[in-house]
Coordinates of N, CA and C in Angstrom, one line a residue:
X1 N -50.7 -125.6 -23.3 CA -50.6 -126.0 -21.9 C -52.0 -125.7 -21.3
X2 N -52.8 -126.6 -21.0 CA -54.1 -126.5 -20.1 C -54.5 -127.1 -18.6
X3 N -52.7 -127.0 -18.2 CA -52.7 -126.9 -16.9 C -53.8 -126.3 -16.3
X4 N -54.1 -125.0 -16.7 CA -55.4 -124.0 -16.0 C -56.3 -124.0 -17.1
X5 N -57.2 -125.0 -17.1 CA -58.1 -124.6 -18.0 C -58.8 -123.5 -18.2
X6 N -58.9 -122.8 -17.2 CA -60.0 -121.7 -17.8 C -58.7 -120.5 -18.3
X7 N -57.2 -120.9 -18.0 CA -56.3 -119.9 -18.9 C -55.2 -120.6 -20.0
X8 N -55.6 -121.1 -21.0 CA -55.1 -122.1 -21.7 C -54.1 -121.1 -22.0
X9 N -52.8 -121.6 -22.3 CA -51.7 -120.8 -23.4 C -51.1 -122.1 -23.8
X10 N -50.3 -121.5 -25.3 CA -49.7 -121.9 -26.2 C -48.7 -122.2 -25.7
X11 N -48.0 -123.5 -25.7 CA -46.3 -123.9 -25.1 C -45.4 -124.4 -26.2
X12 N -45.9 -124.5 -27.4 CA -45.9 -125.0 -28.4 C -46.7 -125.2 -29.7
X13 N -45.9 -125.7 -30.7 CA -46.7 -125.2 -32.1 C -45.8 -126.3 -33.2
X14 N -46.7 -126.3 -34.0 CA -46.1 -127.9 -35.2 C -45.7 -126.4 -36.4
X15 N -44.9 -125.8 -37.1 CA -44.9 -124.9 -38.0 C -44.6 -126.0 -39.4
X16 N -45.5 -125.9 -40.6 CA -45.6 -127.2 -41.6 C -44.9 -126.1 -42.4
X17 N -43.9 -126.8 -43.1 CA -43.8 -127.1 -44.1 C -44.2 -126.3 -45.5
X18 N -45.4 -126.1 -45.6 CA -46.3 -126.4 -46.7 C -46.8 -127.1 -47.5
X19 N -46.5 -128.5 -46.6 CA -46.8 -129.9 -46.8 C -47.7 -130.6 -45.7
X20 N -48.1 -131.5 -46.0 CA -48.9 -132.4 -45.2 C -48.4 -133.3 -44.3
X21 N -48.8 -133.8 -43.5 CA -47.8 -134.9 -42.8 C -47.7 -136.1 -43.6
X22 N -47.2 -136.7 -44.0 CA -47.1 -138.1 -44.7 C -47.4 -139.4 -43.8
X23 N -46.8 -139.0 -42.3 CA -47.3 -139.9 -41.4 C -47.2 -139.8 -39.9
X24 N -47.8 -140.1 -39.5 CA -47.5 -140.0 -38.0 C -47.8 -140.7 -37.1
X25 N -47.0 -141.0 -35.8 CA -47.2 -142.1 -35.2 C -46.9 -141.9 -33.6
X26 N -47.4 -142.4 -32.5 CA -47.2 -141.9 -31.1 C -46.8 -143.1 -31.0
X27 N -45.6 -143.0 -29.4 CA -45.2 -143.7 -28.6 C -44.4 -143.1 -27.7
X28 N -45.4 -143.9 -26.5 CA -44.5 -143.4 -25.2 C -45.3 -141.8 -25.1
X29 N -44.4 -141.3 -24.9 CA -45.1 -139.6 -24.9 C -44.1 -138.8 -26.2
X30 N -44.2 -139.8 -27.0 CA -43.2 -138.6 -28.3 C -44.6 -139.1 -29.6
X31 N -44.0 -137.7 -30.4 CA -44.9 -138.0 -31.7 C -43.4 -137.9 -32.8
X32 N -44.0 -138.9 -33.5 CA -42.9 -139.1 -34.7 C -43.8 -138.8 -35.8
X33 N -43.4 -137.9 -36.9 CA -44.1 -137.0 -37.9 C -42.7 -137.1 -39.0
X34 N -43.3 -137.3 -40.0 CA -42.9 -137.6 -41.1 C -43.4 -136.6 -42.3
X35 N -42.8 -135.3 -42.8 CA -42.9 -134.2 -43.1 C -42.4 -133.9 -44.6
X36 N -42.6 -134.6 -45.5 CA -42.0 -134.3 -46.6 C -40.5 -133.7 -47.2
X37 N -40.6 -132.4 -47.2 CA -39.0 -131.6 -47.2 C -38.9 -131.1 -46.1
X38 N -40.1 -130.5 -44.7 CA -39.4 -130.7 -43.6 C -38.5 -132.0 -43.0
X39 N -38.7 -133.2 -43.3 CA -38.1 -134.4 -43.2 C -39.0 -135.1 -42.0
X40 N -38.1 -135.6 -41.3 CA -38.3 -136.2 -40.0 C -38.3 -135.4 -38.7
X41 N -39.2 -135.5 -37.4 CA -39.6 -134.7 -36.4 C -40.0 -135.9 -35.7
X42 N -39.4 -135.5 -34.2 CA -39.8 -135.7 -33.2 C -40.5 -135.0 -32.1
X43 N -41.6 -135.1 -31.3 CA -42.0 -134.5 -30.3 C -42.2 -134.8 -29.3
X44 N -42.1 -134.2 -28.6 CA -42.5 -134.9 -27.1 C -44.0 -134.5 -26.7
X45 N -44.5 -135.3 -26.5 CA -46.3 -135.2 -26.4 C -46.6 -135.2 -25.1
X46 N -45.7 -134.3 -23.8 CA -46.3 -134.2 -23.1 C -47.3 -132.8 -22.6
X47 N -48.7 -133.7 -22.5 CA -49.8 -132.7 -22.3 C -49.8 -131.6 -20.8
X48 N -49.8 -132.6 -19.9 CA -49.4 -131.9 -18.6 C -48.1 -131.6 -18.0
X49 N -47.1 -130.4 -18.1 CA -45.7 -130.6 -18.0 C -45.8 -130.3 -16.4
X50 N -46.8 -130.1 -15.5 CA -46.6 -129.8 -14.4 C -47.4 -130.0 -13.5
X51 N -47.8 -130.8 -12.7 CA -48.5 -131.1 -11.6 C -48.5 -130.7 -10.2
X52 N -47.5 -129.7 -9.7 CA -46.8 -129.3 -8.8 C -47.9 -128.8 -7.5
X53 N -49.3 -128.3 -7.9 CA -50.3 -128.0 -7.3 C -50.9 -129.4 -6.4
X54 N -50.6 -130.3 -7.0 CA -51.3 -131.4 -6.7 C -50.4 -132.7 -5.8
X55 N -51.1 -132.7 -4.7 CA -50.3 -134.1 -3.9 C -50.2 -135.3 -5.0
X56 N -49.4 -135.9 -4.5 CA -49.6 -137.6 -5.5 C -49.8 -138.6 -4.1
X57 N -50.6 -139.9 -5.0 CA -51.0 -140.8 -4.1 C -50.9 -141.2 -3.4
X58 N -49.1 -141.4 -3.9 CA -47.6 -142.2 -3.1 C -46.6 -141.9 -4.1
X59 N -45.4 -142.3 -3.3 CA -44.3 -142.1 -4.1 C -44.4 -143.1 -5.3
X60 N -45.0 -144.0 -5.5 CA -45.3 -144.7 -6.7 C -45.7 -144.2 -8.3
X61 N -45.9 -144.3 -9.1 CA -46.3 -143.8 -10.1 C -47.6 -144.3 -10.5
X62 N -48.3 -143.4 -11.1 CA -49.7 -144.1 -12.1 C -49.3 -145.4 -13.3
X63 N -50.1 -146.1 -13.5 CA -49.6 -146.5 -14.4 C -50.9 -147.2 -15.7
X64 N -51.2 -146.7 -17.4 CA -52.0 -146.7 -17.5 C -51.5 -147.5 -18.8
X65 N -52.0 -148.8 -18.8 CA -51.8 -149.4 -20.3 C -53.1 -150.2 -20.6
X66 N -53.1 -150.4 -21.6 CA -52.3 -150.3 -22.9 C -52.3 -148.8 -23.0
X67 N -51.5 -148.2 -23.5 CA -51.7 -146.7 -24.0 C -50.6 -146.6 -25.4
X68 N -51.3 -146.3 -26.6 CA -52.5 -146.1 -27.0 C -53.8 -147.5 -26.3
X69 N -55.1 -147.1 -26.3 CA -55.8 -147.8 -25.7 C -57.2 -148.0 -27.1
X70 N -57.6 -148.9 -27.2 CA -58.8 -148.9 -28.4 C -60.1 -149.5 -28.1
X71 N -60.1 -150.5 -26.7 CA -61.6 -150.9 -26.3 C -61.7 -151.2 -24.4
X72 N -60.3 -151.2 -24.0 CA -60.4 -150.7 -22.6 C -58.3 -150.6 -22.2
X73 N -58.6 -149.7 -21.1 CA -57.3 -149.5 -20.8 C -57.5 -150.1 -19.0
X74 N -56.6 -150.2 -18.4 CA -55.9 -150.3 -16.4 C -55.6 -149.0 -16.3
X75 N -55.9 -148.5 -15.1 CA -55.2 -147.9 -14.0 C -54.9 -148.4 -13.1
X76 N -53.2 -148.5 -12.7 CA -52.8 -149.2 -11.8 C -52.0 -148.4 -11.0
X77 N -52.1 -148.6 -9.5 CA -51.3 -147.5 -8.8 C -51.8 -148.3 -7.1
X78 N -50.7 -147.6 -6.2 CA -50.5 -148.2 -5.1 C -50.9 -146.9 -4.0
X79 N -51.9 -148.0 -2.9 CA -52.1 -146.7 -1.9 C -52.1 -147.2 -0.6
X80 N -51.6 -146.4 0.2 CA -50.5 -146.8 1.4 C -51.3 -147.5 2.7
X81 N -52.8 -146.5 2.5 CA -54.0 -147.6 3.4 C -55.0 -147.2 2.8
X82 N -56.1 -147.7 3.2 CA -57.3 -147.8 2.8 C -58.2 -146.6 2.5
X83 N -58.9 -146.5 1.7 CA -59.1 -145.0 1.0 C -60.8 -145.6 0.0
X84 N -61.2 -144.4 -0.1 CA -62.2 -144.0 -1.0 C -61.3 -144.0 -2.5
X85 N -62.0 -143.8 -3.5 CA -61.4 -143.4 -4.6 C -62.4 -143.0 -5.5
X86 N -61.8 -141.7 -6.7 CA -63.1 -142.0 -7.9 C -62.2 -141.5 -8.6
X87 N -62.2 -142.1 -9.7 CA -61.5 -141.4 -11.1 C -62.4 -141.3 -11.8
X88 N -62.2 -139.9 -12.9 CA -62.7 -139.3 -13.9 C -61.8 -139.3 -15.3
X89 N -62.5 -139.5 -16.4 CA -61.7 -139.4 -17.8 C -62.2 -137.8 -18.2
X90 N -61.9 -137.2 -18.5 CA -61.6 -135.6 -18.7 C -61.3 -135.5 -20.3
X91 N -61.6 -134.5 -21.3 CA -61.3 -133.9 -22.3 C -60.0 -133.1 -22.3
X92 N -59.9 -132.9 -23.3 CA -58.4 -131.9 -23.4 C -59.5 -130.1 -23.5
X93 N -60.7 -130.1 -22.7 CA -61.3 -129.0 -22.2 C -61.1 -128.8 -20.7
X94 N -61.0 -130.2 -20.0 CA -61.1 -130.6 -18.6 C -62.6 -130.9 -18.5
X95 N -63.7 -131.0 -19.4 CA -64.8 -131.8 -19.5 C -64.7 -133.0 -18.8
X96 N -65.5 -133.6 -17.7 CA -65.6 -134.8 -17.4 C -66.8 -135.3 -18.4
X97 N -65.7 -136.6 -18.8 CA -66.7 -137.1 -19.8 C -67.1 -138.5 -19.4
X98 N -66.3 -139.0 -18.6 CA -66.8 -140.3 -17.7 C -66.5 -140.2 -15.8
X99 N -67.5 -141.5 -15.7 CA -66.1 -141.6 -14.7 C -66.5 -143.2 -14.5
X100 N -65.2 -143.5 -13.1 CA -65.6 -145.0 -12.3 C -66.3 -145.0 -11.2
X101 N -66.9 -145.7 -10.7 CA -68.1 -145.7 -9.5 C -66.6 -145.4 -8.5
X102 N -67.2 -145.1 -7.3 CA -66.7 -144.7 -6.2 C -66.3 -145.7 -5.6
X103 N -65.4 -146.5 -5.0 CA -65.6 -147.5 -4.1 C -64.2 -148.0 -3.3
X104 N -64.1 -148.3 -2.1 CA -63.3 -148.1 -1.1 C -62.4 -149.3 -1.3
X105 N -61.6 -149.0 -1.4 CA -59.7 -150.0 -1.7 C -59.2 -149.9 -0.3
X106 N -58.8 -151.3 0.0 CA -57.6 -151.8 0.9 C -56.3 -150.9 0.6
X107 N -55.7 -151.0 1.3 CA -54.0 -150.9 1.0 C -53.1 -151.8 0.0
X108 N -52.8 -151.1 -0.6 CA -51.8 -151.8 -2.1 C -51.5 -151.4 -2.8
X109 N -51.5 -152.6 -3.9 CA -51.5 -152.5 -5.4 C -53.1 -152.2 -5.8
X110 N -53.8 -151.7 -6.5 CA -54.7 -151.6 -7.6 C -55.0 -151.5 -8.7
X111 N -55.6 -152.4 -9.5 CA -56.2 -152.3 -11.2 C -57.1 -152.0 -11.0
X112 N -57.6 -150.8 -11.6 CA -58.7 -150.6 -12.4 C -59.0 -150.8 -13.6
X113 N -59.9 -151.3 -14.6 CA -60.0 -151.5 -15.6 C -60.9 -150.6 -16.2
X114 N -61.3 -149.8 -17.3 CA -61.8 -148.5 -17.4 C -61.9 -149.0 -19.0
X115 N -63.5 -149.5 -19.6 CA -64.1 -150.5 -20.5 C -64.5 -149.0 -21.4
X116 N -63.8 -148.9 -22.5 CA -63.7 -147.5 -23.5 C -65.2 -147.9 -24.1
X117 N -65.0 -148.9 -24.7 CA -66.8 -149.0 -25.6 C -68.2 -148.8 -24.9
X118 N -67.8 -149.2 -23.6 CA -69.1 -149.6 -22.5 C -69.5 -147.7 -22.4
X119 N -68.4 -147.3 -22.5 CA -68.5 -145.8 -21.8 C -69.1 -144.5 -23.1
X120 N -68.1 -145.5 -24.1 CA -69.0 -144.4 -26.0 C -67.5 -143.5 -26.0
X121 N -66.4 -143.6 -25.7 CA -65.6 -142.8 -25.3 C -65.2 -142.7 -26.5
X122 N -65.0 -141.7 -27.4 CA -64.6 -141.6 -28.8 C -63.2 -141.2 -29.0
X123 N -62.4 -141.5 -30.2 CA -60.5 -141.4 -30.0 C -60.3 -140.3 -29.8
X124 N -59.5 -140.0 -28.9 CA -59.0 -138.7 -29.2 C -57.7 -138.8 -27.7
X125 N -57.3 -138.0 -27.3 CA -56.3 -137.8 -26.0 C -56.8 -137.3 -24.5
X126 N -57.1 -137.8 -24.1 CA -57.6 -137.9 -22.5 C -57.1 -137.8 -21.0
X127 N -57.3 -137.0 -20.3 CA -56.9 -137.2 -18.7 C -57.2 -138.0 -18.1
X128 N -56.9 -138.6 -17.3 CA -57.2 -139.2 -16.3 C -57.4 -139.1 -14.9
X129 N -57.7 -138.6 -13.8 CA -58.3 -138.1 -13.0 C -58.5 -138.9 -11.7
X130 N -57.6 -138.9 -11.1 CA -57.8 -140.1 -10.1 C -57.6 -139.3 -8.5
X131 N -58.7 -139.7 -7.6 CA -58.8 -138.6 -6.6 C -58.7 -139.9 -5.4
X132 N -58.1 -140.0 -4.7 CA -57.8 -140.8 -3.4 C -57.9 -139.6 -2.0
X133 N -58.8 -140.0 -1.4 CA -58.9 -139.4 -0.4 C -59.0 -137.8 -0.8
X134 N -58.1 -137.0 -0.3 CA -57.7 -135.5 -0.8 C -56.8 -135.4 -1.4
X135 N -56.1 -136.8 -2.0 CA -55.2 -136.3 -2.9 C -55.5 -136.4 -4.4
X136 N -54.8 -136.1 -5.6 CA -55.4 -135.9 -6.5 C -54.3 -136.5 -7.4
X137 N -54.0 -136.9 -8.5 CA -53.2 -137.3 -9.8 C -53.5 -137.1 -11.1
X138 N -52.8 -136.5 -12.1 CA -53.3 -136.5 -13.7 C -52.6 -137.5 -14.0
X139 N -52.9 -138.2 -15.6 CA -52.3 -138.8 -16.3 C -53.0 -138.9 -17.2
X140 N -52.3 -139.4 -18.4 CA -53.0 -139.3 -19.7 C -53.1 -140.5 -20.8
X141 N -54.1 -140.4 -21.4 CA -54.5 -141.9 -22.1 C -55.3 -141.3 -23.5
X142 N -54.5 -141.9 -24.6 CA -54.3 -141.9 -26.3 C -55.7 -143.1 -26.4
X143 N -56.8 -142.6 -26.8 CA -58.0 -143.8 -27.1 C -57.9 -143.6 -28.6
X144 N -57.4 -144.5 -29.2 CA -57.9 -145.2 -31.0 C -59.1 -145.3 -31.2

Protein backbone atom coordinates (compact mmCIF):
# COMPACT_ATOMS: atom_id res chain seq x y z
CA UNK A 1 0.00 0.00 0.00
CA UNK A 2 1.62 3.45 -1.11
CA UNK A 3 -1.26 5.28 -0.31
CA UNK A 4 1.49 7.48 1.79
CA UNK A 5 4.44 7.27 -0.05
CA UNK A 6 6.87 8.44 2.14
CA UNK A 7 5.21 5.35 4.62
CA UNK A 8 4.80 2.49 2.36
CA UNK A 9 3.49 -0.85 4.20
CA UNK A 10 2.93 -4.32 3.05
CA UNK A 11 -1.01 -5.17 2.52
CA UNK A 12 -0.09 -8.08 0.76
CA UNK A 13 2.31 -10.76 -0.49
CA UNK A 14 2.39 -13.55 -3.46
CA UNK A 15 3.95 -16.68 -1.05
CA UNK A 16 5.51 -19.22 -4.18
CA UNK A 17 5.38 -22.31 -4.18
CA UNK A 18 8.82 -23.10 -4.79
CA UNK A 19 8.02 -22.78 -8.26
CA UNK A 20 7.94 -20.23 -10.79
CA UNK A 21 4.96 -18.70 -12.22
CA UNK A 22 4.14 -20.59 -15.42
CA UNK A 23 1.95 -17.74 -16.40
CA UNK A 24 0.39 -14.74 -15.76
CA UNK A 25 -2.05 -12.54 -17.04
CA UNK A 26 -3.99 -9.08 -15.90
CA UNK A 27 -7.47 -8.06 -16.40
CA UNK A 28 -9.62 -5.53 -15.08
CA UNK A 29 -7.91 -5.13 -11.72
CA UNK A 30 -7.33 -9.00 -11.01
CA UNK A 31 -4.07 -10.98 -11.73
CA UNK A 32 -4.52 -14.55 -12.87
CA UNK A 33 -1.23 -16.63 -12.01
CA UNK A 34 -0.74 -19.93 -12.90
CA UNK A 35 1.55 -21.73 -10.21
CA UNK A 36 2.50 -25.13 -10.90
CA UNK A 37 1.47 -27.36 -7.56
CA UNK A 38 0.28 -24.15 -6.08
CA UNK A 39 -2.28 -24.39 -9.07
CA UNK A 40 -4.37 -21.55 -10.06
CA UNK A 41 -4.62 -17.94 -8.16
CA UNK A 42 -6.46 -15.08 -8.37
CA UNK A 43 -5.67 -11.48 -7.28
CA UNK A 44 -7.06 -8.59 -7.05
CA UNK A 45 -4.55 -5.86 -8.33
CA UNK A 46 -5.88 -3.18 -6.66
CA UNK A 47 -2.97 -0.55 -6.10
CA UNK A 48 -4.78 2.22 -4.38
CA UNK A 49 -7.55 0.67 -1.94
CA UNK A 50 -8.29 4.12 -0.66
CA UNK A 51 -8.71 7.58 -1.74
CA UNK A 52 -10.77 8.94 1.10
CA UNK A 53 -8.31 12.09 1.60
CA UNK A 54 -9.10 13.15 -1.70
CA UNK A 55 -12.26 15.14 -3.28
CA UNK A 56 -13.35 13.51 -6.71
CA UNK A 57 -14.18 15.52 -9.76
CA UNK A 58 -17.82 14.48 -9.84
CA UNK A 59 -19.85 11.92 -8.96
CA UNK A 60 -18.72 10.30 -12.29
CA UNK A 61 -15.88 8.00 -12.58
CA UNK A 62 -12.39 8.19 -14.24
CA UNK A 63 -12.19 6.39 -17.03
CA UNK A 64 -8.88 5.08 -18.57
CA UNK A 65 -8.61 2.73 -21.68
CA UNK A 66 -7.26 0.81 -23.28
CA UNK A 67 -5.88 -0.53 -20.04
CA UNK A 68 -3.51 -2.61 -20.35
CA UNK A 69 -2.17 0.31 -22.67
CA UNK A 70 1.04 -0.20 -25.19
CA UNK A 71 1.47 3.17 -27.34
CA UNK A 72 -1.16 5.56 -25.99
CA UNK A 73 -4.10 5.31 -23.49
CA UNK A 74 -7.67 8.28 -22.83
CA UNK A 75 -8.51 9.79 -19.88
CA UNK A 76 -12.04 10.37 -19.84
CA UNK A 77 -13.99 11.98 -17.16
CA UNK A 78 -16.82 14.66 -16.67
CA UNK A 79 -16.60 18.11 -15.05
CA UNK A 80 -19.51 20.09 -13.94
CA UNK A 81 -18.10 23.67 -15.17
CA UNK A 82 -15.24 24.92 -16.49
CA UNK A 83 -11.91 24.32 -14.87
CA UNK A 84 -8.13 24.32 -15.34
CA UNK A 85 -6.67 20.89 -15.35
CA UNK A 86 -3.22 18.98 -15.31
CA UNK A 87 -2.64 15.42 -15.00
CA UNK A 88 0.48 13.67 -14.06
CA UNK A 89 1.63 9.88 -14.74
CA UNK A 90 3.39 8.96 -11.42
CA UNK A 91 5.56 5.73 -10.57
CA UNK A 92 4.60 3.21 -8.11
CA UNK A 93 7.38 5.64 -6.04
CA UNK A 94 4.81 8.68 -6.65
CA UNK A 95 7.65 9.95 -9.05
CA UNK A 96 6.17 12.25 -11.60
CA UNK A 97 7.35 10.93 -14.60
CA UNK A 98 5.20 12.80 -17.12
CA UNK A 99 2.64 15.03 -17.43
CA UNK A 100 -0.12 16.83 -19.85
CA UNK A 101 0.15 20.53 -20.59
CA UNK A 102 -2.25 22.54 -18.46
CA UNK A 103 -5.25 23.74 -20.25
CA UNK A 104 -8.67 25.01 -19.48
CA UNK A 105 -11.99 22.62 -20.27
CA UNK A 106 -15.53 23.65 -20.75
CA UNK A 107 -18.10 21.71 -18.81
CA UNK A 108 -18.65 17.97 -19.75
CA UNK A 109 -17.44 15.05 -21.10
CA UNK A 110 -13.47 14.97 -21.71
CA UNK A 111 -10.75 12.83 -23.59
CA UNK A 112 -7.59 13.15 -23.06
CA UNK A 113 -5.27 11.23 -24.97
CA UNK A 114 -1.94 10.60 -23.17
CA UNK A 115 0.69 9.35 -26.37
CA UNK A 116 3.02 6.54 -24.15
CA UNK A 117 5.90 6.51 -26.93
CA UNK A 118 5.92 10.41 -27.53
CA UNK A 119 6.58 10.50 -23.60
CA UNK A 120 9.53 7.23 -23.45
CA UNK A 121 7.14 5.88 -20.76
CA UNK A 122 8.58 2.37 -20.18
CA UNK A 123 6.05 -0.88 -19.14
CA UNK A 124 5.42 -1.09 -15.97
CA UNK A 125 2.08 0.04 -13.63
CA UNK A 126 1.31 3.73 -13.31
CA UNK A 127 -0.87 6.48 -11.49
CA UNK A 128 -2.57 8.71 -12.96
CA UNK A 129 -2.97 12.02 -11.48
CA UNK A 130 -5.60 14.21 -12.50
CA UNK A 131 -5.96 17.66 -10.57
CA UNK A 132 -9.18 19.82 -11.56
CA UNK A 133 -9.27 22.90 -9.95
CA UNK A 134 -8.56 21.82 -6.09
CA UNK A 135 -9.73 18.69 -6.52
CA UNK A 136 -7.65 15.74 -7.04
CA UNK A 137 -8.23 11.90 -8.46
CA UNK A 138 -5.91 8.57 -8.63
CA UNK A 139 -6.28 5.94 -11.07
CA UNK A 140 -4.22 3.51 -12.58
CA UNK A 141 -2.81 2.49 -15.92
CA UNK A 142 -0.82 -1.17 -16.88
CA UNK A 143 1.72 0.28 -19.92
CA UNK A 144 3.03 -3.00 -22.09
Amino acid sequence: DISNPSDPQTSAYYYRSGCFALGATVEGSYVYLADGPAGFQIYDNLIITSTDEYSTITDNDVFIYPNPATHCFNIEFEIPTRAQYNIELLDLTGKKVSECNKSSLTSGKQIVNFDIDDQGILPGIYFVKININEKTQFSKVIVN
